[in-house]
Amino acid sequence: MFQVKRKEIEWGGRKLVLETGKVARQATGSVMVTYGETMVLCTVVAERSPKPDLDFFPLTVNYQEKYFAAGKIPGGFFKREGRPADSETLTSRLIDRPVRPLFAPGFKNETQIICTVLQHDLENEPDVAAMVGASAALTISGLPFMGPLGGCRVGMVDGEYVLNPTRQQMPDSRLDLVVAGTVDAVMMVESEADELSEDEMLGAVMFGHKAYQEVIDAIIDLAETAAKEPWAPPPPLYTDSLMEQISGIARDDLAAAYTIREKTARQDAVSAAKQKVKDALAEHEEGRQAVGAALKDLEKNIVRNGILDTGKRIDGRDTRTVRPIECEVGILPRAHGSALFTRGETQALVVTTLGTGQDEQIIDALAGESREHFMLHYNFPPYSVGETSFRLGPGRREIGHGKLAWRAVHPLMPSKTEFPYTIRIVSEVTESNGSSSMATVCGTSLAMMDAGVPLRRPVSGIAMGLILEGDRHAVLSDILGDEDHLGDMDFKVAGTSKGVTSLQMDIKIAGITEEIMKTALGQANEGRAHILDCMSKAISAGREELKETAPRISVIKVPTDKIRDVIGTGGKVIREITEVTGCKIDIDDDGTVKVASSDGDAAQKALDWIHSIVAEPEPGAVYKGKVVKIMDFGAFVNFFGSRDGLVHVSEMQEGRTEKVTDVVNEGDEVYVKLLEVDDRGKVRLSMRYVDQETGIEKEGVEPLPQRERSGGGDRRPRRRD
């Protein structure tokens, strides 16, 4: 019934198995990938005919994790998988980015890749397996895919590169890098690093490039026995004669438009030139798509060759110069921290909000539930590029750019012990003309320092571009949106004065060489240093004091056997403390208690309250208390949290006291000295040792003889809940 084809190799100390012919046989291509005991089903389906009137390749990648893969039932009311989690969206993008450039130009058939995690061994991450499986499914599908593609994860443990580190190894790794590419070149890099040098980052990329070659060989071996008949290649996008016509109509106008430095005016001039062509060739026999494709290639030719020929870019800069930078902090006075970072025509308004442990994000994933105390959310409203659009939730691009900025800053974050706050960053991109994600990195660093977050060091980011034509190439620092659109590479590097913290690379051609990457990293280092210098003029380290509007978190440690007393039956005690003081209180299982409030007096009141519950009063110390009950033989005084003690009538003042109410009444506040707590818990207090006006202990007061302390003094004090 089944015609199973299988390829198995040893890779990174574990078995990698590629199998096709048994599951999802109606898909255009289907491969089951097993790595260790993690299993991912990867399928690709393409429509037989192209979508009419499309000027882009309609490719969709969906990576999805099924909870049964880890023996779990989803939480929530519906108990089934819902909208993709951010991690699933990020993995979908991770697969899409290197795959998309490898399809033949002109292929416009709607194509969907679905990678489903069926089993997770909680040791080997499924994202790399999904990438490998997607490449294998495309290779055997017969689609015009110029692969195969390989990919792997690279870690660094004890100074050595590690291929596909396990989940248990990752906490000890200074690097988390995913690299993908073909036999000849690297196509995509995504990484987070602990301030590694440029040479170490480049070494990791090349280590990964070499490591996935055997995966590419395995996919080729599988395709030799399982590949379907190749599809007919897509026809040429346009003829040479059409390009000649368009060039004659618009070349001069486009060339003039791309000498305009201001973005909006340049876009208007480019649009006018394009409209001139569309009007002239509205009835051309090759159709609207062909005209559009030829126009785009003409644009690329003008811009790219202009840069290579003159060394000057669209806005007049040379290849290494960064656009003018303006940095401002504290732009929103009541925010806990804020910054406005402007670089040329790209601008990000970044805001830091400090919260408590109750504000941590709870993440339910296959590997189990976890809590995240550092969140970074990136928003790209349409007005940032002068457009209108229907606003829904964050799209894939916004989630991806936010995660890139998160990776860049995360290695510099203080520990929760050092800074016990939940931190949320929101970056609102208010203008965009190239690399708003790197503007977010810079703005995040500034906004967190403005909020008083003790970052290890400031971090900056820069986007590099590439123009590659034959043997000629130019690496561009701080690329514009048009240079990104018409260029061959988007190479983003973030880091500190000590090293790289994040590297992301996307290639639109068949890959780039090690030498070009080395040049880009070196040039990016210069740009990052310049940007850091500009940022330091606004702020260079975290503020010593938090803003008045920010919560103050005080941390104390209580004995674990006292946690129950602080919480109380059904949470009664801690609820009373929060209601009376207005503070937020978090208690960890190890006895760490965090009290948060923007009111210092309220926080101190809550701390004193908790201290009184868990601490024991000290004999000989003076306390301020409140009379809670009058008896014939004395008064009970609440003097230490919920602790009451007896002031015998003989201890109320010097000399004889005829009647207790001659000295105190219920509700009076008095100063008392703790004389004794006996083995049975009985508490004896005295007022006569203390000056009731000042609360200072008197000198020379003699203790009473034993006989004068008789009466009700043996009554056990009350403990109030």
XYZ file of C-alpha atoms in Angstrom:
721
model
C 0.000 0.000 0.000
C 2.785 2.398 0.888
C 5.869 3.130 -1.165
C 8.048 4.487 1.591
C 11.329 6.169 0.778
C 13.689 6.832 3.656
C 17.059 8.447 4.284
C 18.867 8.274 7.623
C 22.096 9.954 8.774
C 23.951 10.576 12.014
C 23.977 14.343 12.597
C 25.189 16.170 15.671
C 25.280 12.959 17.707
C 21.671 12.035 16.922
C 19.816 10.311 14.109
C 18.144 12.457 11.471
C 15.534 10.511 9.475
C 13.721 11.789 6.365
C 10.767 9.666 5.248
C 8.157 10.113 2.535
C 5.423 8.009 0.921
C 3.412 7.029 3.990
C 1.736 10.139 5.451
C -0.034 13.024 3.641
C 0.363 11.447 0.197
C -2.050 13.875 -1.513
C 0.172 16.864 -0.780
C 2.438 18.100 -3.568
C 5.355 17.145 -1.339
C 5.402 15.522 2.102
C 8.260 14.506 4.407
C 8.244 13.211 7.979
C 11.365 14.382 9.820
C 12.624 12.666 12.963
C 15.515 14.155 14.923
C 16.282 12.298 18.122
C 12.700 11.535 19.129
C 11.240 14.843 17.909
C 8.991 14.359 14.875
C 7.674 17.007 12.449
C 5.404 16.437 9.456
C 6.274 18.895 6.667
C 4.000 19.315 3.662
C 3.879 21.618 0.657
C 0.935 22.170 -1.665
C 0.910 24.437 -4.733
C -1.908 25.379 -7.033
C -1.554 24.069 -10.576
C -2.108 27.461 -12.184
C -0.792 30.883 -11.205
C -2.966 33.480 -9.554
C -3.981 36.083 -12.145
C -2.756 39.677 -11.848
C -0.365 39.019 -8.957
C 2.924 40.902 -8.831
C 4.316 38.865 -5.912
C 4.870 35.222 -5.004
C 1.923 34.060 -2.810
C 3.853 31.807 -0.419
C 2.546 31.032 3.084
C 4.459 29.110 5.765
C 2.578 27.777 8.785
C 4.503 26.118 11.599
C 2.221 24.646 14.244
C 2.796 22.808 17.514
C 0.242 20.253 18.681
C -0.019 19.880 22.445
C -0.310 16.105 22.154
C 3.289 16.199 20.896
C 4.388 16.663 24.497
C 1.570 14.699 26.133
C -0.339 17.822 27.156
C -3.912 19.095 26.929
C -4.266 22.763 25.970
C -5.383 25.204 28.652
C -8.266 27.631 28.351
C -11.968 27.083 27.934
C -11.949 25.407 24.523
C -9.142 22.911 25.247
C -7.827 22.984 21.704
C -5.089 24.780 19.826
C -6.063 28.325 18.831
C -4.286 31.214 17.095
C -0.545 30.731 16.616
C 1.645 31.621 19.562
C 4.424 34.142 18.988
C 6.965 31.307 18.997
C 5.070 29.549 16.183
C 4.885 32.770 14.161
C 8.623 33.340 14.615
C 9.429 29.808 13.437
C 7.147 30.256 10.416
C 9.172 33.358 9.499
C 12.402 31.469 10.151
C 11.445 28.935 7.470
C 9.925 31.441 5.026
C 12.942 33.761 4.871
C 15.515 31.360 3.340
C 12.954 29.418 1.284
C 11.305 32.313 -0.556
C 14.365 33.538 -2.563
C 15.017 30.015 -3.902
C 11.836 29.801 -5.977
C 12.266 30.499 -9.677
C 11.540 34.110 -10.705
C 8.056 34.475 -12.135
C 6.526 31.562 -10.182
C 3.188 32.963 -9.006
C 1.282 29.809 -8.061
C -0.196 30.010 -4.575
C 1.956 27.791 -2.351
C 1.533 26.729 1.261
C 4.040 24.998 3.533
C 2.672 23.478 6.738
C 5.021 22.036 9.370
C 3.259 20.206 12.204
C 5.082 19.107 15.359
C 3.735 15.632 16.133
C 6.192 14.608 18.852
C 8.594 16.594 21.030
C 11.195 14.752 23.090
C 11.828 17.934 25.158
C 15.481 17.705 24.175
C 15.742 18.502 20.453
C 14.053 21.696 19.296
C 11.579 21.110 16.435
C 12.250 24.390 14.558
C 15.422 23.174 12.830
C 13.761 19.832 12.036
C 10.837 21.751 10.490
C 13.199 23.816 8.337
C 14.977 20.702 7.090
C 11.657 18.963 6.451
C 10.252 21.928 4.519
C 13.349 21.938 2.303
C 13.043 18.187 1.701
C 9.315 18.413 0.898
C 9.951 21.214 -1.607
C 12.858 19.351 -3.200
C 10.832 16.204 -3.891
C 7.645 18.106 -4.884
C 8.750 18.949 -8.419
C 8.125 22.677 -7.871
C 10.619 25.132 -9.396
C 12.575 25.338 -6.149
C 16.285 26.013 -6.593
C 17.308 24.106 -3.458
C 17.776 22.079 -1.476
C 18.262 24.179 1.603
C 20.057 23.145 4.795
C 19.833 24.630 8.266
C 21.035 24.089 11.816
C 21.394 25.695 15.250
C 24.813 26.655 16.607
C 25.612 27.189 20.284
C 28.818 28.072 22.120
C 29.621 26.183 25.315
C 32.969 26.579 27.083
C 34.324 28.505 24.109
C 33.515 25.738 21.604
C 30.853 25.729 18.892
C 28.144 23.108 19.423
C 25.943 21.752 16.640
C 22.238 21.659 17.495
C 22.652 22.046 21.283
C 19.939 20.382 23.333
C 17.519 22.242 25.584
C 19.654 21.158 28.537
C 22.798 22.673 26.983
C 21.281 26.024 25.989
C 21.375 27.654 29.471
C 25.183 27.264 29.381
C 25.520 28.568 25.817
C 26.688 32.116 25.055
C 25.104 31.864 21.604
C 21.816 30.822 20.041
C 22.231 31.057 16.259
C 20.149 29.496 13.488
C 21.726 29.522 10.031
C 20.314 28.284 6.728
C 21.622 28.192 3.195
C 22.517 26.233 0.106
C 25.616 24.255 -0.851
C 27.392 27.410 -1.946
C 26.281 30.191 0.359
C 24.423 31.334 3.471
C 20.846 32.588 2.974
C 19.603 33.410 6.472
C 20.943 33.987 10.009
C 18.980 34.618 13.213
C 20.810 34.862 16.531
C 21.181 36.048 20.095
C 24.665 36.287 21.603
C 26.349 37.256 24.845
C 28.568 40.046 23.474
C 30.625 37.869 21.138
C 33.189 39.345 18.794
C 32.579 39.751 15.067
C 35.081 36.970 14.376
C 33.268 34.621 16.763
C 29.932 35.377 15.107
C 31.339 34.848 11.632
C 32.976 31.627 12.812
C 29.615 30.387 14.097
C 27.916 31.147 10.775
C 30.584 29.280 8.804
C 30.569 26.396 11.322
C 26.823 26.034 10.729
C 27.219 26.370 6.954
C 29.662 23.476 6.956
C 27.554 21.399 9.369
C 24.376 21.418 7.293
C 26.092 20.244 4.100
C 25.467 16.615 5.034
C 21.766 17.417 5.456
C 21.694 18.842 1.928
C 23.357 15.651 0.683
C 20.739 13.537 2.490
C 17.888 15.521 0.888
C 19.466 15.071 -2.549
C 19.772 11.316 -1.928
C 16.097 11.155 -0.915
C 15.047 13.158 -3.987
C 16.884 10.781 -6.314
C 14.444 8.039 -5.337
C 11.318 9.985 -4.337
C 11.151 13.197 -6.383
C 8.090 13.837 -8.527
C 8.151 15.020 -12.108
C 9.399 18.625 -12.275
C 6.892 21.304 -13.098
C 7.367 23.351 -16.222
C 9.450 26.422 -15.435
C 7.554 29.725 -15.350
C 7.774 31.781 -18.530
C 10.055 34.850 -18.654
C 8.623 37.827 -16.818
C 8.977 40.072 -19.899
C 10.722 40.296 -23.257
C 13.814 42.361 -24.094
C 11.763 44.517 -26.448
C 9.391 45.494 -23.625
C 12.334 46.486 -21.428
C 13.719 48.633 -24.256
C 10.368 50.417 -24.636
C 10.049 51.073 -20.912
C 13.652 52.222 -20.647
C 13.099 54.698 -23.447
C 10.022 56.114 -21.715
C 11.128 56.246 -18.091
C 14.894 55.822 -17.584
C 15.686 59.532 -17.497
C 12.703 60.318 -15.266
C 13.562 57.506 -12.819
C 17.232 58.479 -12.751
C 16.255 62.063 -11.929
C 13.767 60.888 -9.272
C 16.465 58.919 -7.472
C 18.580 62.044 -7.072
C 15.889 63.534 -4.785
C 17.011 63.045 -1.193
C 13.728 63.584 0.637
C 11.687 60.376 0.779
C 8.173 61.681 0.107
C 9.224 63.893 -2.801
C 11.281 61.044 -4.255
C 8.365 58.626 -4.017
C 6.093 61.125 -5.772
C 8.592 61.507 -8.620
C 9.062 57.730 -8.948
C 5.282 57.200 -8.978
C 4.884 59.812 -11.706
C 7.509 58.081 -13.861
C 5.833 54.708 -13.386
C 2.412 56.097 -14.187
C 3.812 57.553 -17.395
C 4.889 54.044 -18.445
C 1.578 52.456 -17.419
C -0.385 55.037 -19.398
C 1.792 54.571 -22.474
C 1.665 50.765 -22.335
C -1.839 50.240 -20.940
C -2.774 48.022 -23.890
C 0.555 46.253 -24.285
C 0.222 42.640 -25.333
C 2.521 41.295 -22.594
C 0.160 42.547 -19.919
C 0.254 44.581 -16.735
C 2.358 42.080 -14.766
C 5.097 42.105 -17.367
C 5.169 45.894 -17.432
C 5.377 46.012 -13.635
C 8.203 43.458 -13.491
C 10.208 45.278 -16.158
C 9.713 48.597 -14.368
C 10.998 47.099 -11.094
C 14.080 45.706 -12.793
C 14.730 49.047 -14.479
C 14.537 50.755 -11.061
C 16.986 48.251 -9.612
C 19.369 48.728 -12.506
C 19.383 52.531 -12.129
C 19.818 52.583 -8.338
C 22.289 49.714 -8.044
C 24.594 50.771 -10.866
C 24.425 54.360 -9.702
C 25.822 53.318 -6.319
C 28.474 51.020 -7.826
C 29.561 53.595 -10.407
C 29.697 56.697 -8.210
C 29.917 55.441 -4.620
C 27.031 57.807 -3.837
C 23.681 56.634 -2.559
C 20.114 57.848 -3.059
C 20.335 60.450 -0.280
C 23.849 61.589 -1.193
C 25.749 59.612 1.460
C 28.762 57.437 0.793
C 28.566 53.730 1.614
C 29.773 54.023 5.249
C 28.031 57.147 6.567
C 25.167 56.884 9.071
C 22.289 59.332 8.776
C 21.983 62.196 11.329
C 20.863 60.968 14.754
C 18.860 62.724 17.472
C 18.249 61.112 20.876
C 15.947 62.384 23.627
C 14.961 60.732 26.902
C 12.147 61.537 29.328
C 9.892 62.689 26.509
C 6.834 61.366 28.400
C 7.293 62.767 31.928
C 4.848 60.439 33.689
C 6.071 57.277 31.979
C 8.501 55.167 33.989
C 11.006 55.609 31.156
C 10.762 56.964 27.610
C 12.919 57.890 24.644
C 12.594 59.287 21.145
C 15.240 57.925 18.777
C 15.441 59.535 15.335
C 17.855 58.476 12.593
C 17.241 60.294 9.340
C 13.618 59.610 8.381
C 13.266 56.664 10.773
C 11.927 57.350 14.259
C 10.833 55.227 17.223
C 9.043 56.374 20.372
C 9.944 53.778 22.991
C 8.342 53.522 26.437
C 9.389 51.436 29.455
C 6.851 50.320 32.057
C 7.929 48.686 35.310
C 5.673 46.169 37.015
C 5.726 43.453 39.638
C 5.810 39.680 39.541
C 2.047 39.702 39.066
C 2.633 41.330 35.659
C 4.892 38.590 34.299
C 3.778 36.920 31.080
C 2.750 33.302 31.530
C 3.821 31.227 28.524
C 2.241 27.816 27.948
C 4.425 25.847 25.525
C 5.172 22.232 24.664
C 8.165 22.248 27.002
C 5.986 23.412 29.905
C 4.748 26.600 31.477
C 7.210 29.436 32.045
C 7.128 33.065 33.099
C 8.750 35.979 31.261
C 9.633 39.188 33.094
C 11.008 41.078 30.058
C 8.633 41.839 27.184
C 9.218 43.955 24.085
C 6.349 44.849 21.771
C 6.922 46.542 18.412
C 4.145 48.402 16.593
C 4.291 49.656 13.007
C 1.282 51.938 12.401
C 0.511 52.831 8.767
C 1.020 56.560 9.324
C 4.756 55.869 9.821
C 5.051 55.502 6.042
C 2.266 57.910 5.102
C -0.295 55.206 4.360
C -3.683 54.027 5.596
C -4.696 50.472 6.428
C -7.152 48.486 8.507
C -5.652 47.916 11.972
C -5.918 44.486 13.583
C -3.517 42.844 16.007
C 0.233 42.651 15.447
C 1.231 40.978 12.178
C 4.031 38.518 11.578
C 6.449 41.297 10.686
C 5.712 43.197 13.907
C 6.169 40.064 16.006
C 9.431 39.263 14.208
C 10.885 42.774 14.528
C 9.923 42.885 18.202
C 11.669 39.585 18.866
C 14.787 40.762 17.015
C 14.993 43.830 19.269
C 14.289 41.636 22.311
C 17.204 39.356 21.406
C 19.504 42.361 20.995
C 18.776 43.716 24.482
C 18.097 40.517 26.451
C 21.767 39.562 27.079
C 22.324 42.938 28.811
C 19.389 42.662 31.208
C 19.968 42.572 34.982
C 18.942 39.469 36.885
C 15.646 39.394 38.774
C 17.620 39.361 42.009
C 19.450 42.539 41.024
C 16.364 44.318 39.644
C 13.141 42.590 40.773
C 10.813 44.245 38.261
C 8.746 43.002 35.351
C 9.732 45.164 32.380
C 7.556 45.880 29.346
C 8.900 47.855 26.397
C 6.596 49.264 23.715
C 8.141 50.687 20.556
C 5.837 52.843 18.447
C 7.450 53.422 15.052
C 6.352 56.950 14.204
C 8.407 57.323 10.995
C 10.061 54.706 8.833
C 12.593 54.821 6.057
C 14.864 51.877 6.735
C 15.518 49.667 9.749
C 12.897 50.610 12.294
C 13.832 47.428 14.187
C 17.326 48.782 14.839
C 15.845 52.145 15.845
C 13.766 50.132 18.318
C 16.934 48.538 19.729
C 18.534 51.963 20.283
C 15.331 53.484 21.673
C 14.834 50.523 24.012
C 18.302 50.954 25.456
C 17.680 54.669 26.042
C 14.183 54.209 27.511
C 15.322 51.502 29.929
C 18.225 53.610 31.166
C 15.792 56.523 31.601
C 13.621 54.209 33.739
C 16.575 53.290 35.954
C 17.040 49.757 34.642
C 20.694 48.841 35.330
C 21.643 47.551 31.879
C 25.101 46.010 31.788
C 25.958 48.342 28.909
C 24.044 50.433 26.328
C 23.237 48.607 23.092
C 22.820 49.961 19.569
C 21.898 48.440 16.217
C 22.455 49.117 12.534
C 21.140 47.648 9.275
C 23.569 46.916 6.467
C 22.748 46.415 2.794
C 24.472 44.922 -0.221
C 24.597 45.666 -3.926
C 26.108 42.737 -5.850
C 26.509 42.860 -9.618
C 28.888 40.287 -11.052
C 32.335 40.914 -9.602
C 31.380 44.319 -8.228
C 29.771 44.836 -4.851
C 29.145 47.553 -2.281
C 28.252 47.119 1.396
C 25.962 49.925 2.598
C 25.744 51.156 6.204
C 22.369 52.251 7.614
C 20.254 51.400 4.574
C 17.201 53.312 3.394
C 13.903 51.618 2.662
C 14.510 51.857 -1.096
C 18.001 50.355 -0.713
C 16.496 47.481 1.242
C 13.785 47.010 -1.397
C 16.142 47.177 -4.384
C 19.234 45.611 -2.786
C 20.409 42.053 -2.233
C 20.808 41.835 1.539
C 19.288 42.972 4.814
C 22.002 42.444 7.431
C 21.136 43.717 10.932
C 23.743 43.799 13.688
C 23.168 44.900 17.291
C 25.594 45.002 20.169
C 27.552 46.941 22.757
C 31.050 48.371 22.926
C 32.179 44.873 23.976
C 30.600 42.727 21.279
C 27.623 41.520 19.245
C 24.336 40.609 20.942
C 22.193 39.890 17.886
C 22.685 39.207 14.204
C 19.962 38.791 11.585
C 20.594 38.322 7.902
C 18.279 37.815 4.948
C 19.524 37.350 1.377
C 17.447 37.847 -1.757
C 19.967 36.202 -4.070
C 21.577 32.766 -4.009
C 23.700 33.656 -0.989
C 26.798 35.661 -0.156
C 30.385 34.738 0.565
C 32.316 34.695 3.828
C 34.396 37.647 2.642
C 31.323 39.838 2.089
C 29.937 38.912 5.523
C 33.274 39.782 7.138
C 33.247 43.184 5.419
C 29.656 43.814 6.517
C 30.395 42.899 10.145
C 33.432 45.165 10.251
C 31.568 48.085 8.696
C 28.643 47.493 11.063
C 31.015 47.693 14.028
C 32.030 51.208 12.953
C 28.394 52.239 12.581
C 27.351 50.817 15.944
C 30.178 52.661 17.701
C 29.089 55.938 16.087
C 25.464 55.397 17.114
C 26.474 54.535 20.705
C 28.423 57.784 20.871
C 25.337 59.733 19.743
C 23.181 57.913 22.310
C 25.617 58.665 25.139
C 24.960 62.387 24.719
C 21.384 61.782 25.911
C 22.092 59.167 28.611
C 24.895 56.637 29.106
C 23.801 54.552 32.113
C 20.694 53.709 34.086
C 19.448 56.460 36.388
C 20.190 56.023 40.078
C 16.600 56.718 41.100
C 13.328 55.500 39.643
C 10.713 57.998 38.494
C 8.174 59.063 41.111
C 5.429 57.340 39.110
C 7.261 53.994 39.099
C 6.560 51.362 41.743
C 9.225 50.789 44.377
C 9.884 47.135 45.054
C 11.344 46.175 48.400
C 12.510 42.619 48.943
C 12.689 40.811 52.259
C 13.255 37.186 53.119
C 11.028 35.343 55.566
C 11.456 31.822 56.955
C 9.645 29.325 54.766
C 7.706 28.068 57.787
C 6.297 31.576 58.219
C 4.917 31.906 54.658
C 1.629 30.419 55.775
C 1.320 33.050 58.524
C 1.920 35.897 56.043
C -0.679 34.539 53.609
C -3.228 33.580 56.253
C -6.160 31.208 55.994
C -7.573 31.499 52.482
C -5.270 34.466 51.846
C -6.973 36.534 54.532
C -3.844 38.152 55.990
C -2.100 39.104 52.747
C -5.383 40.350 51.306
C -5.849 42.601 54.353
C -2.310 43.964 53.999
C -2.819 44.818 50.302
C -6.231 46.400 50.915
C -5.056 48.540 53.831
C -1.712 49.651 52.350
C -2.538 49.584 48.608
C 0.690 47.660 47.879
C 1.221 44.701 45.557
C 2.795 41.743 47.324
C 4.410 38.665 45.753
C 5.614 35.700 47.813
C 7.873 33.045 46.314
C 8.160 29.487 47.597
C 11.672 30.181 48.910
C 10.362 32.884 51.264
C 11.222 35.891 49.084
C 8.611 38.595 49.606
C 8.394 41.544 47.189
C 6.390 44.603 48.193
C 5.672 47.115 45.416
C 4.182 50.589 45.697
C 4.851 54.074 44.346
C 4.107 55.367 47.882
C 7.161 54.859 50.087
C 5.207 55.219 53.352
C 2.670 52.608 52.248
C 5.446 50.199 51.268
C 7.122 50.667 54.639
C 3.837 50.058 56.425
C 3.377 46.783 54.526
C 6.974 45.731 55.241
C 6.568 46.494 58.936
C 3.327 44.535 58.981
C 4.933 41.486 57.368
C 7.965 41.817 59.641
C 5.742 41.862 62.678
C 4.106 38.608 61.569
C 7.311 36.684 61.018
C 9.634 38.305 63.549
C 9.717 37.814 67.310
C 9.709 40.779 69.714
C 12.986 41.404 71.552
C 13.026 41.575 75.370
C 14.309 44.942 76.526
C 13.158 46.792 73.378
C 10.717 49.713 73.440
C 7.607 49.558 71.227
C 4.735 51.885 70.450
C 1.433 50.113 70.974
C -2.278 50.557 71.301
C -4.471 49.686 74.289
C -6.938 47.057 73.097
C -8.547 45.884 76.351
C -8.904 47.189 79.899
C -8.982 44.763 82.854
C -9.096 45.405 86.621
C -5.489 44.203 86.962
C -4.041 46.031 83.950
C -4.324 46.723 80.226
C -3.610 44.585 77.181
C -1.559 46.450 74.595
C -1.134 45.483 70.957
C 2.550 46.330 70.551
C 4.059 44.169 67.776
C 1.997 43.291 64.722
C -0.745 41.036 66.028
C 1.040 40.447 69.324
C -0.639 41.640 72.553
C 0.924 41.829 75.967
C -0.172 42.770 79.468
C 0.857 45.954 81.231
C 0.103 45.111 84.860
C -1.414 47.933 86.882
C 1.812 48.081 88.900
C 3.843 48.733 85.691
C 1.782 51.657 84.432
C 3.531 54.441 86.323
C 5.817 55.085 89.294
C 3.933 54.731 92.523
C 0.583 53.174 93.207
C -2.187 53.171 90.583
C -5.652 52.896 92.089
C -7.545 52.375 88.880
C -6.344 51.369 85.399
C -8.569 53.917 83.668
C -6.899 56.679 85.641
C -3.875 56.116 83.378
C -5.106 54.620 80.069
C -8.283 53.914 78.159
C -9.058 51.642 75.222
C -7.649 53.055 71.991
C -4.833 55.043 73.652
C -1.394 54.828 72.098
C 1.361 54.182 74.615
C 5.040 53.336 74.724
C 5.936 50.041 76.379
C 9.075 48.130 77.194
C 9.046 44.377 76.698
C 10.122 42.889 80.012
C 9.724 39.189 79.378
C 8.311 36.426 77.187
C 8.297 33.246 79.232
C 8.431 29.651 78.045
C 4.643 29.499 77.866
C 4.437 32.589 75.631
C 3.211 34.992 78.340
C 4.277 38.561 77.601
C 4.993 41.189 80.297
C 5.124 44.843 79.314
C 5.845 48.013 81.247
C 4.963 51.651 80.707
C 6.842 53.119 83.673
C 10.256 52.457 82.124
C 9.458 54.705 79.156
C 8.870 58.448 78.845
C 5.347 58.530 77.396
C 5.974 61.857 75.663
C 9.164 60.955 73.825
C 9.198 57.161 73.777
C 12.717 57.199 75.240
C 13.584 54.751 77.984
C 14.105 56.383 81.401
C 17.289 55.899 83.354
C 17.525 54.508 86.882
C 14.126 52.805 87.001
C 14.284 49.869 89.394
C 12.369 46.630 88.806
C 9.487 45.950 91.159
C 9.762 43.283 93.837
C 8.218 39.950 92.891
C 5.251 40.402 95.257
C 4.179 43.619 93.518
C 3.913 41.814 90.190
C 1.168 39.430 91.304
C -2.385 39.636 90.021
C -3.555 38.905 86.514
C -0.060 39.004 85.056
C -0.100 35.301 84.244
C -2.841 35.759 81.617
C -1.722 34.477 78.238
C -1.613 37.241 75.590
C -3.900 37.061 72.589
C -2.705 36.594 69.010
C -5.049 38.281 66.559
C -5.464 37.041 63.002
